[in-house]
């Protein structure tokens, strides 16, 4: 059985996208391990305890993992996928919220100038937990949390889903040339643009 890993917990965007990816590839029965951090996942990958690790390129550790595990962990697939719709959400019992929790990769998804106190969390799930526990007044989290906790949370600003690039790493490189996926969906747009008449004709 192939062994895949990504960042947890179970309701994280990474876990959601990995399950969608496996379903798309017809690998629903593959083993999934959810990890607390990516360095440990990459260590398990290069030790052959895992076969693949999925990571979003927007994650703060992505560049470090690519460099640290160069020639040991290899990108073997990539794709574009949308996360859960995100939003700024506040506690109902904090009418004038000041403190905001966020995962660092989401910092520029909205203008946060109105939030004088900002706290970084490892995941958007941790953000939601911090808001629900009363540690902070508000957070940038999955919008669905408002519906799940309508008695405690209110929507401040919807942000929509982030469209991210995801990379699947393996412990063996692909045995092909320098550029893969020659028939990527974008190539159809390129062909259409080349066939289109030039302006003025």
C-alpha positions as CSV (number, residue, x, y, z in Angstrom):
1,X,0.0,0.0,0.0
2,X,1.3,3.4,-0.9
3,X,2.0,5.7,2.0
4,X,1.1,9.4,1.7
5,X,1.6,12.1,4.3
6,X,0.6,15.8,4.7
7,X,0.0,18.3,7.4
8,X,-2.8,17.6,9.9
9,X,-5.1,17.8,11.7
10,X,-7.9,15.8,10.0
11,X,-9.9,18.9,9.0
12,X,-6.9,20.9,7.7
13,X,-6.8,22.1,4.1
14,X,-3.8,19.8,3.5
15,X,-5.8,16.8,4.6
16,X,-8.8,17.9,2.4
17,X,-6.7,18.4,-0.7
18,X,-4.7,15.2,-0.2
19,X,-8.0,13.2,-0.1
20,X,-9.3,15.0,-3.2
21,X,-6.0,14.2,-5.0
22,X,-6.0,10.5,-4.1
23,X,-9.7,10.3,-5.2
24,X,-8.8,11.9,-8.5
25,X,-5.9,9.5,-9.0
26,X,-8.0,6.5,-8.1
27,X,-6.0,5.9,-4.9
28,X,-8.7,6.2,-2.2
29,X,-7.3,3.2,-0.4
30,X,-3.8,4.6,0.0
31,X,-2.4,5.1,3.5
32,X,-2.6,8.6,4.9
33,X,-0.5,9.9,7.7
34,X,-1.2,13.4,9.1
35,X,1.9,15.1,10.6
36,X,2.4,18.0,13.0
37,X,5.2,19.6,10.8
38,X,6.8,19.1,7.5
39,X,10.4,18.6,8.5
40,X,9.4,15.4,10.3
41,X,7.4,14.3,7.2
42,X,10.4,14.9,4.9
43,X,12.7,13.0,7.3
44,X,10.3,10.0,7.1
45,X,10.2,10.3,3.3
46,X,13.9,10.2,2.8
47,X,14.1,7.3,5.3
48,X,11.6,5.5,3.0
49,X,9.1,5.3,5.8
50,X,6.7,7.2,3.5
51,X,6.3,7.1,-0.2
52,X,5.0,10.6,-0.8
53,X,4.5,14.0,1.0
54,X,2.0,16.6,-0.2
55,X,2.8,20.3,0.5
56,X,1.3,23.6,-0.6
57,X,3.8,26.0,-1.9
58,X,2.3,28.8,0.2
59,X,3.4,27.1,3.4
60,X,6.1,29.0,5.3
61,X,8.4,25.9,5.3
62,X,8.1,25.0,1.6
63,X,11.3,26.8,0.4
64,X,13.3,25.4,3.3
65,X,12.1,21.9,2.7
66,X,12.9,22.1,-1.0
67,X,16.5,23.3,-0.2
68,X,17.1,21.1,2.8
69,X,16.1,17.9,1.1
70,X,17.4,18.6,-2.4
71,X,18.5,15.4,-4.2
72,X,16.8,13.4,-1.5
73,X,13.1,14.4,-1.8
74,X,11.9,15.0,-5.4
75,X,8.9,16.8,-6.8
76,X,7.0,14.1,-8.7
77,X,3.6,15.9,-9.3
78,X,2.0,19.3,-9.0
79,X,-1.4,20.7,-9.4
80,X,-3.7,23.7,-8.7
81,X,-6.5,23.4,-6.2
82,X,-8.7,25.7,-4.1
83,X,-8.8,25.5,-0.3
84,X,-11.9,25.8,1.8
85,X,-13.3,29.3,1.6
86,X,-11.7,31.5,4.2
87,X,-13.0,34.4,6.2
88,X,-12.2,36.7,9.1
89,X,-14.4,35.5,11.9
90,X,-15.0,36.9,15.4
91,X,-16.5,35.8,18.6
92,X,-20.0,37.0,19.2
93,X,-19.2,38.1,22.8
94,X,-16.4,40.5,21.6
95,X,-18.3,43.4,19.9
96,X,-15.1,45.3,19.4
97,X,-12.5,42.7,18.6
98,X,-8.8,43.7,18.6
99,X,-6.8,40.5,18.6
100,X,-6.6,38.3,15.5
101,X,-5.1,34.9,15.0
102,X,-3.8,33.8,11.6
103,X,-1.6,31.2,9.9
104,X,1.4,33.0,8.4
105,X,0.7,32.0,4.8
106,X,-2.7,33.8,5.0
107,X,-1.3,37.1,6.2
108,X,-1.8,39.0,2.9
109,X,-5.2,37.5,2.1
110,X,-6.8,40.6,3.5
111,X,-5.9,44.1,4.9
112,X,-5.3,43.5,8.5
113,X,-4.4,47.1,9.5
114,X,-7.5,47.3,11.8
115,X,-6.1,44.4,13.9
116,X,-3.5,45.9,16.3
117,X,-2.8,42.5,18.0
118,X,-2.0,39.6,15.7
119,X,-0.9,36.1,16.7
120,X,0.5,33.5,14.4
121,X,-0.8,29.9,14.6
122,X,0.6,26.8,12.8
123,X,-2.7,26.0,11.0
124,X,-6.1,27.6,10.3
125,X,-7.6,24.8,12.5
126,X,-5.4,26.1,15.3
127,X,-6.7,29.6,14.6
128,X,-10.3,28.4,14.9
129,X,-9.5,26.6,18.2
130,X,-7.9,29.7,19.6
131,X,-10.9,31.9,18.8
132,X,-13.4,29.3,20.2
133,X,-11.3,29.0,23.4
134,X,-11.3,32.7,23.8
135,X,-7.6,33.2,23.5
136,X,-8.1,35.8,20.8
137,X,-11.1,37.9,19.6
138,X,-11.0,36.8,16.0
139,X,-9.2,34.8,13.4
140,X,-8.6,34.1,9.7
141,X,-10.1,30.7,9.3
142,X,-12.4,28.5,7.3
143,X,-15.7,30.3,6.7
144,X,-17.6,27.1,7.5
145,X,-16.7,27.5,11.1
146,X,-19.4,30.3,11.4
147,X,-22.1,27.8,10.5
148,X,-20.7,25.1,12.7
149,X,-20.6,27.5,15.7
150,X,-23.3,30.0,14.9
151,X,-24.0,30.6,18.6
152,X,-20.4,31.7,19.3
153,X,-19.0,33.1,16.1
154,X,-20.0,35.7,13.5
155,X,-18.7,36.5,10.0
156,X,-16.7,39.7,9.8
157,X,-15.4,39.5,6.2
158,X,-15.6,36.6,3.7
159,X,-12.4,36.1,1.7
160,X,-13.2,33.2,-0.6
161,X,-11.0,30.2,-1.4
162,X,-7.3,30.6,-2.1
163,X,-6.2,29.0,-5.3
164,X,-2.8,27.4,-4.5
165,X,-0.1,25.3,-6.2
166,X,0.5,22.0,-4.5
167,X,3.5,19.7,-4.9
168,X,3.8,16.0,-4.3
169,X,7.3,14.8,-3.2
170,X,8.7,11.3,-3.5
171,X,11.9,9.7,-2.6
172,X,12.7,8.8,-6.2
173,X,12.9,11.3,-9.1
174,X,10.8,10.7,-12.2
175,X,12.8,9.2,-15.1
176,X,11.9,11.8,-17.7
177,X,13.3,15.0,-19.3
178,X,13.7,18.4,-17.8
179,X,10.1,19.5,-18.4
180,X,7.2,17.3,-17.6
181,X,3.5,17.4,-18.3
182,X,3.7,18.6,-21.9
183,X,-0.1,18.5,-22.3
184,X,-1.0,20.5,-19.2
185,X,-4.4,22.2,-19.5
186,X,-2.8,25.6,-20.1
187,X,-1.3,24.3,-23.4
188,X,-4.8,24.4,-25.0
189,X,-5.0,28.2,-24.2
190,X,-1.6,28.7,-25.8
191,X,-2.7,26.9,-28.9
192,X,-5.9,28.9,-29.1
193,X,-3.9,32.1,-28.7
194,X,-1.6,31.1,-31.5
195,X,-4.5,30.3,-33.8
196,X,-6.3,33.6,-33.1
197,X,-6.1,36.3,-35.8
198,X,-3.7,39.1,-35.2
199,X,-5.3,42.6,-34.4
200,X,-6.2,44.5,-37.5
201,X,-6.7,41.4,-39.7
